[in-house]
Coordinates of N, CA, C and O in Angstrom, one line a residue:
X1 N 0.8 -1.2 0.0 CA 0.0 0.0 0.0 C 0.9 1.2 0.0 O 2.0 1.2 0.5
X2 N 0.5 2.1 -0.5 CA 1.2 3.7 -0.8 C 1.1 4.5 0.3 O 0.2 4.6 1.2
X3 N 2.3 5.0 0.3 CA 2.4 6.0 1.8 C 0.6 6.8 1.7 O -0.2 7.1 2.6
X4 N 0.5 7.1 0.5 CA -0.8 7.9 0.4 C -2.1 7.3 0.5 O -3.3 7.4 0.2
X5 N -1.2 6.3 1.2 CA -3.3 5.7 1.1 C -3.2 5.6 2.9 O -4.2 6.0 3.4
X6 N -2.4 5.2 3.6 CA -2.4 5.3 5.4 C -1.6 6.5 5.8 O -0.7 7.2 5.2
X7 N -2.3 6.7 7.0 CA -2.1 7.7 8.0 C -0.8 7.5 8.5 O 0.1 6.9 7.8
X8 N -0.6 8.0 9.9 CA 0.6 7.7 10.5 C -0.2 6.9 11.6 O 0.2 5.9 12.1
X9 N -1.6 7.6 11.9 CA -2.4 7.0 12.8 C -2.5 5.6 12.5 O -2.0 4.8 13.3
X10 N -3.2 5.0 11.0 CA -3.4 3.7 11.0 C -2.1 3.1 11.1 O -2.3 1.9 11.2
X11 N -1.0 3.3 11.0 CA 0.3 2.8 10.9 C 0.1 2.2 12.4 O -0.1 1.0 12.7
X12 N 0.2 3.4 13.5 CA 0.5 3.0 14.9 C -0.9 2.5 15.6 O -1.0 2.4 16.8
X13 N -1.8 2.2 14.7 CA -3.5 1.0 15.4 C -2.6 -0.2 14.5 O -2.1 -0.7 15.5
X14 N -2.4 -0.6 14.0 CA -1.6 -1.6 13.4 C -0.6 -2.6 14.2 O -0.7 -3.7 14.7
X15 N 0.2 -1.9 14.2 CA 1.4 -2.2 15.7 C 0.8 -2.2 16.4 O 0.9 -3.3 17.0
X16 N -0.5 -1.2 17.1 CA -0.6 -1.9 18.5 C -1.5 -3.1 18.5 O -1.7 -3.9 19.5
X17 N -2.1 -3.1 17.4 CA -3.1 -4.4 16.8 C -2.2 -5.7 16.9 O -2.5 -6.7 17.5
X18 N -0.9 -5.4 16.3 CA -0.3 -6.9 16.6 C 0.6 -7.2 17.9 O 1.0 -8.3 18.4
X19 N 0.7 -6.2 18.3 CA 1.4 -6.5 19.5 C 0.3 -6.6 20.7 O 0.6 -7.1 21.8
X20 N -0.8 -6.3 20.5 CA -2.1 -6.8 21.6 C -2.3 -8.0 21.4 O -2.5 -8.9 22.2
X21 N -2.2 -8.2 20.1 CA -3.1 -10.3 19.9 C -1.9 -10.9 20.3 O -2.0 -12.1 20.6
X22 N -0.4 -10.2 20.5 CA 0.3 -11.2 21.4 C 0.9 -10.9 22.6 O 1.9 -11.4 23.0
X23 N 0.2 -10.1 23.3 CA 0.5 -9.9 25.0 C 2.1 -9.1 25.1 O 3.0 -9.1 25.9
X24 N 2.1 -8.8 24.0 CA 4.0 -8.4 23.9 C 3.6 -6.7 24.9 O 4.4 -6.5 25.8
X25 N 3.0 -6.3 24.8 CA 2.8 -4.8 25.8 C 3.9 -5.1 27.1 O 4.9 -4.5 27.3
X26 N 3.5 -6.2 27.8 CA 4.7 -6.5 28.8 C 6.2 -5.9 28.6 O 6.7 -5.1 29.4
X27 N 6.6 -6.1 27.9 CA 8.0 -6.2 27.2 C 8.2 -4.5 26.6 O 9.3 -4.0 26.5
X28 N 7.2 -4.0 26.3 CA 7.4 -2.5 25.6 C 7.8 -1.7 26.8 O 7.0 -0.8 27.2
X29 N 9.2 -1.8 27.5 CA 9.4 -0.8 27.9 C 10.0 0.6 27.1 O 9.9 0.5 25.8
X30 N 10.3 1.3 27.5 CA 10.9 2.6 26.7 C 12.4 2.3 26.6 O 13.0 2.7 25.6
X31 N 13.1 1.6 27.4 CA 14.2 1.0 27.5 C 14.4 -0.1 26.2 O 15.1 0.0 25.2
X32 N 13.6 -1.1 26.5 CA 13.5 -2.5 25.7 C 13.1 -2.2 24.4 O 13.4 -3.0 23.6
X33 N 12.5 -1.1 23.8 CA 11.9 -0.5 22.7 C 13.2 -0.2 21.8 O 13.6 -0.7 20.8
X34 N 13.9 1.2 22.8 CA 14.7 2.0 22.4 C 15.6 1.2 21.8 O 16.1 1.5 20.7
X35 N 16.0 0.0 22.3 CA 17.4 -1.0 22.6 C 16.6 -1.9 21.3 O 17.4 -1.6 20.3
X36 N 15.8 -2.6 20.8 CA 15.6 -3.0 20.1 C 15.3 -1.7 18.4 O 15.4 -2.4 17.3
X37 N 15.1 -0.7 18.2 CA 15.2 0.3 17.5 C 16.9 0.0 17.5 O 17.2 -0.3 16.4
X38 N 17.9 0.1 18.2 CA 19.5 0.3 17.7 C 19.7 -0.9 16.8 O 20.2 -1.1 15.8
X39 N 19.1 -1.5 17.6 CA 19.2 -2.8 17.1 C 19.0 -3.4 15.7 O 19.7 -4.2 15.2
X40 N 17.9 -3.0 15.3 CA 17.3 -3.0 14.2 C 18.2 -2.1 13.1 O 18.6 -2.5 12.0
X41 N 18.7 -0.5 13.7 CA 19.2 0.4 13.2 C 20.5 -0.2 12.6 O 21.0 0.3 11.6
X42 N 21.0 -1.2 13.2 CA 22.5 -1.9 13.1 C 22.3 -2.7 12.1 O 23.3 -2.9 11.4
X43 N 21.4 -3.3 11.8 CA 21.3 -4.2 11.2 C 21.1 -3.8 9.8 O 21.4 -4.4 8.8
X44 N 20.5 -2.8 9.7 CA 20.9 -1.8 8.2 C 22.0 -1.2 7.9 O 22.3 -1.0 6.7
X45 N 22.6 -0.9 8.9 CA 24.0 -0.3 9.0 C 24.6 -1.8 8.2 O 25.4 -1.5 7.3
X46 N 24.4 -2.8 8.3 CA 25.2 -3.7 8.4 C 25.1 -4.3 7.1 O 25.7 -5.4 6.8
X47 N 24.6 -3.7 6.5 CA 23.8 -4.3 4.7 C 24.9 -3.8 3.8 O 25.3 -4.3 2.8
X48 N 25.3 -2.4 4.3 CA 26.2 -1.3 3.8 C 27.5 -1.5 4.4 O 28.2 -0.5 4.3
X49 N 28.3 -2.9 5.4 CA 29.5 -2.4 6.1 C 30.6 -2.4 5.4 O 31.6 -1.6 5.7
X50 N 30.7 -3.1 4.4 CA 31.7 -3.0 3.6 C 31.8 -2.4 2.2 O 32.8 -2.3 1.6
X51 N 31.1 -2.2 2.0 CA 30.4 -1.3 0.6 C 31.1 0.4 0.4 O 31.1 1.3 1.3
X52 N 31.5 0.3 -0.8 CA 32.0 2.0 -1.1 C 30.5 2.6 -1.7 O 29.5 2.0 -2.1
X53 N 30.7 4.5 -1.5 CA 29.4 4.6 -1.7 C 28.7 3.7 -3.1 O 28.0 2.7 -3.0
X54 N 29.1 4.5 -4.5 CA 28.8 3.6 -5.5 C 28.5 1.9 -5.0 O 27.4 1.5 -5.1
X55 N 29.1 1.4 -4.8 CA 28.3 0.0 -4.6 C 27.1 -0.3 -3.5 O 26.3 -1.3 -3.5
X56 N 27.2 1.3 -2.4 CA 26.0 0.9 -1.6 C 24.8 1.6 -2.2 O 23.7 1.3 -1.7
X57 N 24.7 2.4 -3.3 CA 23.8 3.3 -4.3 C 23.2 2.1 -5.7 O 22.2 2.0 -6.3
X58 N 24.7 1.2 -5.9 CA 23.9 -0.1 -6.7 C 23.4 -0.8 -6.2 O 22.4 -1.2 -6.9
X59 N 23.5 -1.3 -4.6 CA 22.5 -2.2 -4.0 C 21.5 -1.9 -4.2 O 20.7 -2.8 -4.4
X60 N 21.1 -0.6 -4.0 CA 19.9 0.0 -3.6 C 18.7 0.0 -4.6 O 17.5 0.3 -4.2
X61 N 19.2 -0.3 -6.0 CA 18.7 -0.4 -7.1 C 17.5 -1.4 -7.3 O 16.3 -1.1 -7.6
X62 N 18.3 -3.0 -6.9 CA 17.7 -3.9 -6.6 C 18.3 -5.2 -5.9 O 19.3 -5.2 -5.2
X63 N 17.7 -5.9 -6.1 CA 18.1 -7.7 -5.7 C 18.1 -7.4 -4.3 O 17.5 -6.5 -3.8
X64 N 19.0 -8.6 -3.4 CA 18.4 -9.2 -2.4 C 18.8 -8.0 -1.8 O 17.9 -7.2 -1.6
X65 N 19.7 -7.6 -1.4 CA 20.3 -6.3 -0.5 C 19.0 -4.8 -0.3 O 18.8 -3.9 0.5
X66 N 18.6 -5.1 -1.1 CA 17.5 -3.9 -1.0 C 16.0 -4.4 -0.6 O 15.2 -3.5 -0.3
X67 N 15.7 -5.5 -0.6 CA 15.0 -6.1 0.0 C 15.1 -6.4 1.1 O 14.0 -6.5 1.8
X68 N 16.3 -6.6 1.8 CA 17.0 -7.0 3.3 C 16.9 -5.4 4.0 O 16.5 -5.2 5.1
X69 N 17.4 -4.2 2.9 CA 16.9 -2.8 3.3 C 15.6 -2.7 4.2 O 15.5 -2.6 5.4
X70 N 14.5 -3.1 2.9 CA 13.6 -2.8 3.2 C 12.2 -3.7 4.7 O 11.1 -3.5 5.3
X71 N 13.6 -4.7 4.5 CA 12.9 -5.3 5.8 C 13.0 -4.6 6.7 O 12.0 -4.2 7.3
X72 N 14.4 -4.3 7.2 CA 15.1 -3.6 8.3 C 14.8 -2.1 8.7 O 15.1 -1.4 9.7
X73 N 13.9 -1.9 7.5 CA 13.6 -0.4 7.4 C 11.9 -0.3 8.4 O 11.4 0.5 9.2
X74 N 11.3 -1.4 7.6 CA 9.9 -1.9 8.4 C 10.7 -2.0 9.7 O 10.6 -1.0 10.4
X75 N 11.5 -2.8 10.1 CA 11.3 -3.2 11.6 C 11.3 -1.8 12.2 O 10.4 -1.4 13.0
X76 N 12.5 -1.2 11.8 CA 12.9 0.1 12.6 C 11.5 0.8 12.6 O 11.2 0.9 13.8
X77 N 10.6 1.3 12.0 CA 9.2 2.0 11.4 C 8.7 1.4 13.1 O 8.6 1.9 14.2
X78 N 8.3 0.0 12.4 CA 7.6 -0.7 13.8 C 8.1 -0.2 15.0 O 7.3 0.6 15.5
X79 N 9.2 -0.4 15.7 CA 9.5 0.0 16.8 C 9.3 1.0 17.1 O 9.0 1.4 18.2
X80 N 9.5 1.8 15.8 CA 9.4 3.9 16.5 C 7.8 3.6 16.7 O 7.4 3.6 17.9
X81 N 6.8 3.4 15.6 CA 5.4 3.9 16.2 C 5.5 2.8 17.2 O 6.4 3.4 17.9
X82 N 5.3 1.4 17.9 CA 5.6 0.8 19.2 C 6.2 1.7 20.6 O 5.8 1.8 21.8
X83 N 7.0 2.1 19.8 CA 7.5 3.3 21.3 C 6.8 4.2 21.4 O 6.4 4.5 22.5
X84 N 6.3 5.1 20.2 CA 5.1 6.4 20.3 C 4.0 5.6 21.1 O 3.5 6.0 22.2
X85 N 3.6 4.4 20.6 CA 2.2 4.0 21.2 C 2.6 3.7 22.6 O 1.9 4.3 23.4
X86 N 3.4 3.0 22.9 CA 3.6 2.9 25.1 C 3.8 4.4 25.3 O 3.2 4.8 26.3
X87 N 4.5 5.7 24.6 CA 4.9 6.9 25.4 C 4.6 7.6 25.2 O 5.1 8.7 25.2
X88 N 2.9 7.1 24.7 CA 2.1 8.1 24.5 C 2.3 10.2 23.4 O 1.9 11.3 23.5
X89 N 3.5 9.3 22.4 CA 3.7 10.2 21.7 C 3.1 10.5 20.3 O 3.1 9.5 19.6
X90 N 2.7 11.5 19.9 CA 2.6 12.1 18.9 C 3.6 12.4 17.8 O 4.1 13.5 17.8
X91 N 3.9 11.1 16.7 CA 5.4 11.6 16.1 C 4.9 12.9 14.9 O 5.6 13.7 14.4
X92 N 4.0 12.9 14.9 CA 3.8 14.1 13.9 C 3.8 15.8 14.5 O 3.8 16.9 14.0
X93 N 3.7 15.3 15.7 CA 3.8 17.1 16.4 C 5.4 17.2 16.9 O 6.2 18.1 16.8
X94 N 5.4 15.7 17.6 CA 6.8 15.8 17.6 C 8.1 16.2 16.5 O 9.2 16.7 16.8
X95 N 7.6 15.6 15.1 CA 8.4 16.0 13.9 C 8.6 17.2 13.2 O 9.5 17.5 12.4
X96 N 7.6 17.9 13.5 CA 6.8 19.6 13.3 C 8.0 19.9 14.2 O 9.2 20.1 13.8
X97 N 7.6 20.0 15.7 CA 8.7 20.7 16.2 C 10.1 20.6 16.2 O 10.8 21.6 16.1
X98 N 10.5 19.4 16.3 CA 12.3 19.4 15.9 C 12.6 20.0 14.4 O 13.6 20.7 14.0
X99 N 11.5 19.6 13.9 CA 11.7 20.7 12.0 C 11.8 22.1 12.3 O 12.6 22.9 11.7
X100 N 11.0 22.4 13.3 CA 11.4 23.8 13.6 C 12.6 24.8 14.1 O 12.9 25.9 13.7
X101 N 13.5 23.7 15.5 CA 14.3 23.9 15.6 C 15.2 23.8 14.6 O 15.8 24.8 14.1
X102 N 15.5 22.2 14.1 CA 16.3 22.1 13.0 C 16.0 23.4 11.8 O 16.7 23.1 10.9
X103 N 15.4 24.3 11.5 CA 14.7 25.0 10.8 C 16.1 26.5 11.3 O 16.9 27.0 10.5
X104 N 16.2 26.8 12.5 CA 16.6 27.9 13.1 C 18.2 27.1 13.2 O 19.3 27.5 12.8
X105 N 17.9 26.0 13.7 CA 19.8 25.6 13.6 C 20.7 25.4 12.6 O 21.9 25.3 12.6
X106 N 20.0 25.2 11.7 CA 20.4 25.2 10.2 C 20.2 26.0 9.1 O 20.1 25.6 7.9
X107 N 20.0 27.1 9.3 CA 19.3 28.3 8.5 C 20.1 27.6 6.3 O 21.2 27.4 5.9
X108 N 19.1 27.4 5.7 CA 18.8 27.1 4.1 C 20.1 28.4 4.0 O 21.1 27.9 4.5
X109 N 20.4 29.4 3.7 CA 21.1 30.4 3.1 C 22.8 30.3 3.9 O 23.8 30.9 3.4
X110 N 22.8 29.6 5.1 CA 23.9 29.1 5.9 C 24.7 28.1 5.5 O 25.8 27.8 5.7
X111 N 23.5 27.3 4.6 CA 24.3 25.5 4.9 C 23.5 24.9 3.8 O 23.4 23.7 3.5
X112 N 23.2 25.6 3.3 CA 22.7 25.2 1.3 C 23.7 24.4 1.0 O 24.8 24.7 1.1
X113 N 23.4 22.9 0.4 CA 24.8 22.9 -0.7 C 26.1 21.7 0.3 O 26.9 20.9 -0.1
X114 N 25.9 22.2 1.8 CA 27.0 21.7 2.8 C 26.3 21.6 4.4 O 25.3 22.1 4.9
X115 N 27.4 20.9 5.0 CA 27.1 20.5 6.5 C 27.8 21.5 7.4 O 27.7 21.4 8.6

């Protein structure tokens, strides 16, 4: 399905839909969450560890490497809305506001073009 067909909302009734039919709520601490998110994070890291850019921009193209992406990319997805849903966050007000900061700490006419 197309980013344009779900919310962020149905995304995170989803997660919590599967994580209710298996009693996993126990286990969602903010800790256990966070630590599984690195975790997940590494493991994309890890698709790319030996790769120069050019060969990590060919993977990406297709075959199995971008598919293993795209798994890793779901899990991480999962875990963020999983942690919004136990800590009772809002990632879209939350994302507004760091855009804002990031907005003032990075001024476009400062850092156009570079880091």
């Amino acid at each position: 399905m197309a980013d344009s067909k779900l919310t962020i909302n149905d995304l995170k009734k989803i997660v919590e839909s599967f994580v209710d039919e298996r009693d996993w709520k126990q286990f969602h601490s903010p800790k256990n969450l966070a630590m599984a998110l690195s975790v997940e994070t590494s493991e994309l890291m890890e698709l790319f560890q030996w790769l120069d850019l050019e060969q990590a921009k060919e993977v990406m193209k297709s075959g199995e490497v971008r598919e293993d992406a795209l798994d890793e990319i779901a899990d991480i997805f999962i875990y963020l809305l999983a942690f919004c849903n136990t800590n009772k966050i809002d990632i879209s007000d939350a994302l507004m506001k760091k855009m804002k900061k990031n907005i003032k700490k990075y001024p476009a006419d400062k850092f156009k073009g570079h880091f």
